[in-house]
């Protein structure tokens, strides 16, 4: 089991949260001003989208490195359409920009590999069970 991630409400802030991950620098989360936050940090939806984008980037980089392909870097842009979220539909559009790879077959393979990142599989193929309790 992984070490816990701890979320602590920041004093003197409406909804700002400090996120503590053991051994790493703290992260922060907030909500937009329109819902009473300060818009001072990514909101939880942003972190959900960030998880997908970073996982795709890392997965592609790892594969290209293992194949010794000339990938110099990758830019991943994630666009969200949450207009139907309340109806159970949350759309993410992901654009991959591969730097240093010109071969069409390698590019196609890297796109295919990006669909296999663990976070995409978690988001689309898994049943996630959440148990919440008071302490």
Short mmCIF file of N, CA and C in Angstrom, two decimals:
data_model
loop_
_atom_site.label_atom_id
_atom_site.label_comp_id
_atom_site.label_asym_id
_atom_site.label_seq_id
_atom_site.Cartn_x
_atom_site.Cartn_y
_atom_site.Cartn_z
N UNK A 1 0.85 -1.19 0.00
CA UNK A 1 0.00 0.00 0.00
C UNK A 1 0.89 1.24 0.00
N UNK A 2 0.44 2.28 -0.67
CA UNK A 2 1.19 3.52 -0.77
C UNK A 2 1.00 4.37 0.49
N UNK A 3 1.97 5.24 0.78
CA UNK A 3 1.78 6.16 1.91
C UNK A 3 0.55 7.03 1.65
N UNK A 4 -0.10 7.46 2.71
CA UNK A 4 -1.31 8.27 2.52
C UNK A 4 -1.00 9.65 1.96
N UNK A 5 -1.97 10.23 1.30
CA UNK A 5 -1.94 11.63 0.90
C UNK A 5 -2.85 12.34 1.88
N UNK A 6 -2.36 13.39 2.50
CA UNK A 6 -3.13 14.11 3.51
C UNK A 6 -3.53 15.47 2.96
N UNK A 7 -4.80 15.82 3.11
CA UNK A 7 -5.33 17.10 2.67
C UNK A 7 -5.76 17.88 3.90
N UNK A 8 -5.22 19.10 4.06
CA UNK A 8 -5.45 19.90 5.26
C UNK A 8 -5.99 21.27 4.84
N UNK A 9 -7.11 21.67 5.43
CA UNK A 9 -7.67 23.00 5.15
C UNK A 9 -6.69 24.07 5.61
N UNK A 10 -6.47 25.05 4.75
CA UNK A 10 -5.58 26.16 5.07
C UNK A 10 -6.34 27.19 5.89
N UNK A 11 -5.79 27.59 7.01
CA UNK A 11 -6.43 28.60 7.84
C UNK A 11 -6.48 29.94 7.10
N UNK A 12 -7.49 30.70 7.37
CA UNK A 12 -7.68 32.03 6.79
C UNK A 12 -7.89 32.00 5.27
N UNK A 13 -8.30 30.86 4.75
CA UNK A 13 -8.63 30.73 3.34
C UNK A 13 -9.98 30.03 3.26
N UNK A 14 -10.81 30.45 2.31
CA UNK A 14 -12.16 29.88 2.21
C UNK A 14 -12.13 28.38 1.95
N UNK A 15 -11.53 27.95 0.85
CA UNK A 15 -11.55 26.54 0.49
C UNK A 15 -10.18 25.99 0.11
N UNK A 16 -9.14 26.78 0.25
CA UNK A 16 -7.78 26.36 -0.14
C UNK A 16 -7.35 25.19 0.74
N UNK A 17 -6.75 24.18 0.11
CA UNK A 17 -6.30 22.97 0.79
C UNK A 17 -4.80 22.77 0.55
N UNK A 18 -4.11 22.32 1.56
CA UNK A 18 -2.70 21.92 1.41
C UNK A 18 -2.68 20.42 1.26
N UNK A 19 -1.97 19.93 0.25
CA UNK A 19 -1.88 18.51 -0.03
C UNK A 19 -0.48 18.05 0.34
N UNK A 20 -0.41 17.11 1.28
CA UNK A 20 0.88 16.61 1.76
C UNK A 20 1.08 15.19 1.24
N UNK A 21 2.16 15.03 0.47
CA UNK A 21 2.56 13.72 -0.02
C UNK A 21 3.94 13.46 0.58
N UNK A 22 4.04 12.41 1.35
CA UNK A 22 5.27 12.13 2.09
C UNK A 22 6.51 12.22 1.20
N UNK A 23 7.48 13.02 1.64
CA UNK A 23 8.76 13.12 0.95
C UNK A 23 8.78 14.10 -0.21
N UNK A 24 7.66 14.75 -0.50
CA UNK A 24 7.60 15.68 -1.62
C UNK A 24 7.19 17.07 -1.14
N UNK A 25 7.38 18.06 -1.99
CA UNK A 25 6.92 19.41 -1.67
C UNK A 25 5.40 19.42 -1.63
N UNK A 26 4.85 20.26 -0.79
CA UNK A 26 3.40 20.37 -0.68
C UNK A 26 2.79 20.89 -1.98
N UNK A 27 1.60 20.45 -2.25
CA UNK A 27 0.78 20.95 -3.35
C UNK A 27 -0.40 21.69 -2.74
N UNK A 28 -1.11 22.44 -3.56
CA UNK A 28 -2.29 23.15 -3.06
C UNK A 28 -3.44 22.95 -4.03
N UNK A 29 -4.64 23.03 -3.50
CA UNK A 29 -5.85 22.97 -4.31
C UNK A 29 -6.79 24.06 -3.83
N UNK A 30 -7.60 24.56 -4.71
CA UNK A 30 -8.57 25.60 -4.39
C UNK A 30 -9.74 25.43 -5.35
N UNK A 31 -10.69 26.29 -5.27
CA UNK A 31 -11.80 26.32 -6.22
C UNK A 31 -11.91 27.72 -6.79
N UNK A 32 -12.56 27.86 -7.93
CA UNK A 32 -12.70 29.17 -8.55
C UNK A 32 -13.49 30.17 -7.69
N UNK A 33 -13.26 31.44 -7.96
CA UNK A 33 -13.96 32.50 -7.21
C UNK A 33 -15.47 32.40 -7.37
N UNK A 34 -15.93 31.92 -8.53
CA UNK A 34 -17.36 31.84 -8.80
C UNK A 34 -18.09 30.94 -7.79
N UNK A 35 -17.37 30.00 -7.17
CA UNK A 35 -17.99 29.13 -6.17
C UNK A 35 -17.47 29.42 -4.76
N UNK A 36 -16.85 30.58 -4.58
CA UNK A 36 -16.45 31.01 -3.24
C UNK A 36 -14.99 30.80 -2.89
N UNK A 37 -14.21 30.28 -3.80
CA UNK A 37 -12.80 30.08 -3.53
C UNK A 37 -11.98 31.31 -3.89
N UNK A 38 -10.68 31.14 -3.84
CA UNK A 38 -9.76 32.24 -4.15
C UNK A 38 -9.11 32.05 -5.52
N UNK A 39 -9.35 30.91 -6.15
CA UNK A 39 -8.75 30.61 -7.46
C UNK A 39 -7.23 30.71 -7.39
N UNK A 40 -6.66 30.21 -6.27
CA UNK A 40 -5.22 30.36 -6.02
C UNK A 40 -4.41 29.12 -6.37
N UNK A 41 -5.08 28.07 -6.80
CA UNK A 41 -4.39 26.81 -7.11
C UNK A 41 -5.31 25.98 -7.99
N UNK A 42 -4.79 24.92 -8.60
CA UNK A 42 -5.66 24.05 -9.39
C UNK A 42 -6.81 23.52 -8.54
N UNK A 43 -7.95 23.29 -9.18
CA UNK A 43 -9.07 22.71 -8.44
C UNK A 43 -9.04 21.18 -8.60
N UNK A 44 -9.85 20.45 -7.86
CA UNK A 44 -9.81 18.99 -7.96
C UNK A 44 -10.01 18.45 -9.37
N UNK A 45 -10.86 19.08 -10.16
CA UNK A 45 -11.03 18.64 -11.55
C UNK A 45 -9.72 18.80 -12.33
N UNK A 46 -9.01 19.90 -12.07
CA UNK A 46 -7.72 20.12 -12.73
C UNK A 46 -6.76 18.98 -12.40
N UNK A 47 -6.72 18.57 -11.14
CA UNK A 47 -5.81 17.49 -10.75
C UNK A 47 -6.20 16.17 -11.43
N UNK A 48 -7.48 15.94 -11.60
CA UNK A 48 -7.95 14.75 -12.33
C UNK A 48 -7.40 14.78 -13.75
N UNK A 49 -7.56 15.92 -14.41
CA UNK A 49 -7.09 16.09 -15.78
C UNK A 49 -5.56 16.04 -15.85
N UNK A 50 -4.89 16.65 -14.88
CA UNK A 50 -3.43 16.63 -14.80
C UNK A 50 -2.92 15.19 -14.70
N UNK A 51 -3.61 14.37 -13.92
CA UNK A 51 -3.19 12.97 -13.76
C UNK A 51 -3.17 12.27 -15.11
N UNK A 52 -4.17 12.51 -15.94
CA UNK A 52 -4.21 11.88 -17.25
C UNK A 52 -3.08 12.41 -18.14
N UNK A 53 -2.92 13.71 -18.21
CA UNK A 53 -1.90 14.30 -19.07
C UNK A 53 -0.49 13.88 -18.69
N UNK A 54 -0.18 13.90 -17.41
CA UNK A 54 1.17 13.52 -16.98
C UNK A 54 1.41 12.03 -17.19
N UNK A 55 0.40 11.21 -16.96
CA UNK A 55 0.57 9.78 -17.15
C UNK A 55 0.83 9.45 -18.62
N UNK A 56 0.09 10.10 -19.52
CA UNK A 56 0.31 9.87 -20.94
C UNK A 56 1.73 10.29 -21.33
N UNK A 57 2.17 11.45 -20.85
CA UNK A 57 3.52 11.93 -21.18
C UNK A 57 4.59 10.96 -20.69
N UNK A 58 4.47 10.52 -19.46
CA UNK A 58 5.47 9.61 -18.89
C UNK A 58 5.46 8.27 -19.60
N UNK A 59 4.27 7.76 -19.89
CA UNK A 59 4.15 6.47 -20.58
C UNK A 59 4.81 6.52 -21.95
N UNK A 60 4.55 7.58 -22.70
CA UNK A 60 5.15 7.74 -24.03
C UNK A 60 6.67 7.86 -23.91
N UNK A 61 7.14 8.66 -22.96
CA UNK A 61 8.59 8.84 -22.79
C UNK A 61 9.27 7.52 -22.42
N UNK A 62 8.67 6.76 -21.53
CA UNK A 62 9.26 5.49 -21.11
C UNK A 62 9.36 4.52 -22.28
N UNK A 63 8.30 4.47 -23.09
CA UNK A 63 8.28 3.56 -24.23
C UNK A 63 9.35 3.98 -25.25
N UNK A 64 9.40 5.25 -25.58
CA UNK A 64 10.38 5.74 -26.56
C UNK A 64 11.80 5.51 -26.07
N UNK A 65 12.03 5.69 -24.79
CA UNK A 65 13.37 5.46 -24.23
C UNK A 65 13.74 3.99 -24.35
N UNK A 66 12.80 3.11 -24.01
CA UNK A 66 13.06 1.67 -24.09
C UNK A 66 13.36 1.24 -25.53
N UNK A 67 12.68 1.85 -26.49
CA UNK A 67 12.89 1.53 -27.90
C UNK A 67 14.08 2.28 -28.51
N UNK A 68 14.66 3.19 -27.71
CA UNK A 68 15.77 4.04 -28.16
C UNK A 68 15.38 4.89 -29.36
N UNK A 69 14.15 5.40 -29.33
CA UNK A 69 13.66 6.30 -30.36
C UNK A 69 14.07 7.73 -29.99
N UNK A 70 14.20 8.62 -30.98
CA UNK A 70 14.74 9.96 -30.73
C UNK A 70 13.75 10.98 -30.17
N UNK A 71 12.89 10.56 -29.27
CA UNK A 71 11.93 11.50 -28.67
C UNK A 71 12.70 12.49 -27.79
N UNK A 72 12.59 13.75 -28.11
CA UNK A 72 13.29 14.79 -27.34
C UNK A 72 12.41 15.35 -26.23
N UNK A 73 11.13 15.20 -26.38
CA UNK A 73 10.19 15.70 -25.39
C UNK A 73 8.77 15.52 -25.89
N UNK A 74 7.83 15.83 -25.02
CA UNK A 74 6.42 15.71 -25.38
C UNK A 74 5.66 16.83 -24.69
N UNK A 75 4.71 17.38 -25.41
CA UNK A 75 3.79 18.36 -24.83
C UNK A 75 2.40 17.74 -24.92
N UNK A 76 1.73 17.66 -23.79
CA UNK A 76 0.39 17.10 -23.72
C UNK A 76 -0.56 18.22 -23.31
N UNK A 77 -1.59 18.44 -24.09
CA UNK A 77 -2.61 19.44 -23.76
C UNK A 77 -3.92 18.71 -23.54
N UNK A 78 -4.51 18.93 -22.36
CA UNK A 78 -5.78 18.29 -22.01
C UNK A 78 -6.85 19.38 -21.96
N UNK A 79 -7.90 19.20 -22.74
CA UNK A 79 -9.03 20.11 -22.73
C UNK A 79 -10.24 19.37 -22.15
N UNK A 80 -10.94 20.07 -21.28
CA UNK A 80 -12.08 19.48 -20.57
C UNK A 80 -13.40 20.05 -21.06
N UNK A 81 -14.37 19.18 -21.23
CA UNK A 81 -15.76 19.59 -21.46
C UNK A 81 -16.57 18.92 -20.36
N UNK A 82 -16.87 19.70 -19.33
CA UNK A 82 -17.63 19.16 -18.20
C UNK A 82 -19.07 19.67 -18.21
N UNK A 83 -19.52 20.14 -19.37
CA UNK A 83 -20.86 20.72 -19.47
C UNK A 83 -21.97 19.71 -19.18
N UNK A 84 -21.66 18.42 -19.31
CA UNK A 84 -22.67 17.40 -19.06
C UNK A 84 -22.28 16.49 -17.88
N UNK A 85 -21.38 16.97 -17.05
CA UNK A 85 -20.91 16.15 -15.93
C UNK A 85 -22.06 15.71 -15.02
N UNK A 86 -23.00 16.58 -14.79
CA UNK A 86 -24.13 16.21 -13.92
C UNK A 86 -24.98 15.10 -14.51
N UNK A 87 -24.85 14.87 -15.82
CA UNK A 87 -25.56 13.77 -16.49
C UNK A 87 -24.67 12.53 -16.59
N UNK A 88 -23.47 12.61 -16.02
CA UNK A 88 -22.58 11.46 -16.02
C UNK A 88 -21.60 11.41 -17.18
N UNK A 89 -21.46 12.51 -17.91
CA UNK A 89 -20.54 12.53 -19.05
C UNK A 89 -19.49 13.62 -18.83
N UNK A 90 -18.25 13.22 -18.76
CA UNK A 90 -17.10 14.11 -18.56
C UNK A 90 -16.14 13.84 -19.71
N UNK A 91 -15.96 14.81 -20.59
CA UNK A 91 -15.16 14.61 -21.79
C UNK A 91 -13.79 15.26 -21.66
N UNK A 92 -12.76 14.51 -22.03
CA UNK A 92 -11.40 15.03 -22.08
C UNK A 92 -10.85 14.82 -23.48
N UNK A 93 -10.32 15.87 -24.06
CA UNK A 93 -9.67 15.80 -25.36
C UNK A 93 -8.18 16.01 -25.12
N UNK A 94 -7.37 15.07 -25.59
CA UNK A 94 -5.93 15.12 -25.34
C UNK A 94 -5.19 15.29 -26.67
N UNK A 95 -4.32 16.28 -26.73
CA UNK A 95 -3.47 16.50 -27.89
C UNK A 95 -2.02 16.22 -27.50
N UNK A 96 -1.37 15.36 -28.27
CA UNK A 96 0.03 15.00 -28.02
C UNK A 96 0.90 15.67 -29.07
N UNK A 97 1.91 16.39 -28.62
CA UNK A 97 2.90 16.96 -29.53
C UNK A 97 4.22 16.27 -29.24
N UNK A 98 4.67 15.46 -30.19
CA UNK A 98 5.90 14.68 -30.02
C UNK A 98 7.06 15.45 -30.63
N UNK A 99 8.08 15.73 -29.86
CA UNK A 99 9.23 16.50 -30.31
C UNK A 99 10.38 15.54 -30.64
N UNK A 100 10.87 15.62 -31.88
CA UNK A 100 12.02 14.82 -32.28
C UNK A 100 11.67 13.51 -32.97
N UNK A 101 10.40 13.19 -33.08
CA UNK A 101 9.97 11.96 -33.75
C UNK A 101 9.27 12.36 -35.05
N UNK A 102 9.85 12.00 -36.18
CA UNK A 102 9.26 12.33 -37.48
C UNK A 102 8.68 11.11 -38.19
N UNK A 103 9.15 9.92 -37.83
CA UNK A 103 8.71 8.70 -38.49
C UNK A 103 7.22 8.46 -38.20
N UNK A 104 6.38 8.39 -39.25
CA UNK A 104 4.94 8.23 -39.05
C UNK A 104 4.56 6.97 -38.27
N UNK A 105 5.28 5.87 -38.49
CA UNK A 105 4.97 4.64 -37.77
C UNK A 105 5.31 4.77 -36.29
N UNK A 106 6.42 5.40 -35.97
CA UNK A 106 6.79 5.61 -34.56
C UNK A 106 5.78 6.55 -33.90
N UNK A 107 5.38 7.59 -34.60
CA UNK A 107 4.41 8.54 -34.05
C UNK A 107 3.08 7.84 -33.75
N UNK A 108 2.62 7.02 -34.70
CA UNK A 108 1.36 6.29 -34.51
C UNK A 108 1.47 5.32 -33.34
N UNK A 109 2.60 4.66 -33.23
CA UNK A 109 2.79 3.72 -32.12
C UNK A 109 2.78 4.44 -30.78
N UNK A 110 3.42 5.59 -30.72
CA UNK A 110 3.44 6.35 -29.47
C UNK A 110 2.05 6.86 -29.10
N UNK A 111 1.27 7.24 -30.09
CA UNK A 111 -0.11 7.62 -29.79
C UNK A 111 -0.87 6.43 -29.21
N UNK A 112 -0.71 5.27 -29.84
CA UNK A 112 -1.37 4.05 -29.36
C UNK A 112 -0.93 3.74 -27.92
N UNK A 113 0.36 3.84 -27.67
CA UNK A 113 0.89 3.57 -26.33
C UNK A 113 0.28 4.54 -25.31
N UNK A 114 0.06 5.79 -25.70
CA UNK A 114 -0.49 6.78 -24.77
C UNK A 114 -1.87 6.36 -24.26
N UNK A 115 -2.62 5.61 -25.08
CA UNK A 115 -3.95 5.15 -24.66
C UNK A 115 -3.87 4.07 -23.59
N UNK A 116 -2.69 3.52 -23.41
CA UNK A 116 -2.50 2.44 -22.44
C UNK A 116 -1.92 2.90 -21.12
N UNK A 117 -1.85 4.21 -20.92
CA UNK A 117 -1.28 4.68 -19.65
C UNK A 117 -2.18 4.23 -18.50
N UNK A 118 -1.58 3.94 -17.36
CA UNK A 118 -2.35 3.40 -16.23
C UNK A 118 -3.51 4.30 -15.77
N UNK A 119 -3.34 5.60 -15.84
CA UNK A 119 -4.43 6.48 -15.39
C UNK A 119 -5.60 6.43 -16.36
N UNK A 120 -5.35 6.39 -17.66
CA UNK A 120 -6.47 6.27 -18.60
C UNK A 120 -7.21 4.97 -18.37
N UNK A 121 -6.47 3.89 -18.14
CA UNK A 121 -7.13 2.61 -17.86
C UNK A 121 -7.92 2.69 -16.57
N UNK A 122 -7.37 3.35 -15.57
CA UNK A 122 -8.07 3.51 -14.30
C UNK A 122 -9.36 4.31 -14.49
N UNK A 123 -9.28 5.36 -15.31
CA UNK A 123 -10.44 6.21 -15.54
C UNK A 123 -11.52 5.54 -16.39
N UNK A 124 -11.12 4.63 -17.27
CA UNK A 124 -12.08 4.10 -18.24
C UNK A 124 -12.43 2.63 -18.06
N UNK A 125 -11.56 1.85 -17.44
CA UNK A 125 -11.78 0.40 -17.38
C UNK A 125 -11.95 -0.16 -15.98
N UNK A 126 -11.77 0.65 -14.96
CA UNK A 126 -11.73 0.12 -13.59
C UNK A 126 -12.98 0.48 -12.81
N UNK A 127 -13.25 -0.34 -11.83
CA UNK A 127 -14.23 0.00 -10.82
C UNK A 127 -13.44 0.51 -9.62
N UNK A 128 -13.71 1.72 -9.22
CA UNK A 128 -13.00 2.32 -8.10
C UNK A 128 -13.91 2.27 -6.88
N UNK A 129 -13.42 1.69 -5.81
CA UNK A 129 -14.18 1.63 -4.56
C UNK A 129 -13.60 2.63 -3.59
N UNK A 130 -14.46 3.43 -2.98
CA UNK A 130 -14.04 4.46 -2.03
C UNK A 130 -14.73 4.20 -0.71
N UNK A 131 -13.94 4.07 0.33
CA UNK A 131 -14.47 3.89 1.68
C UNK A 131 -14.09 5.13 2.48
N UNK A 132 -15.06 5.85 3.00
CA UNK A 132 -14.82 7.07 3.78
C UNK A 132 -15.30 6.83 5.20
N UNK A 133 -14.50 7.27 6.17
CA UNK A 133 -14.88 7.10 7.57
C UNK A 133 -14.46 8.31 8.38
N UNK A 134 -15.16 8.59 9.43
CA UNK A 134 -14.79 9.65 10.35
C UNK A 134 -13.77 9.14 11.35
N UNK A 135 -12.83 9.99 11.74
CA UNK A 135 -11.85 9.63 12.78
C UNK A 135 -11.96 10.58 13.93
#
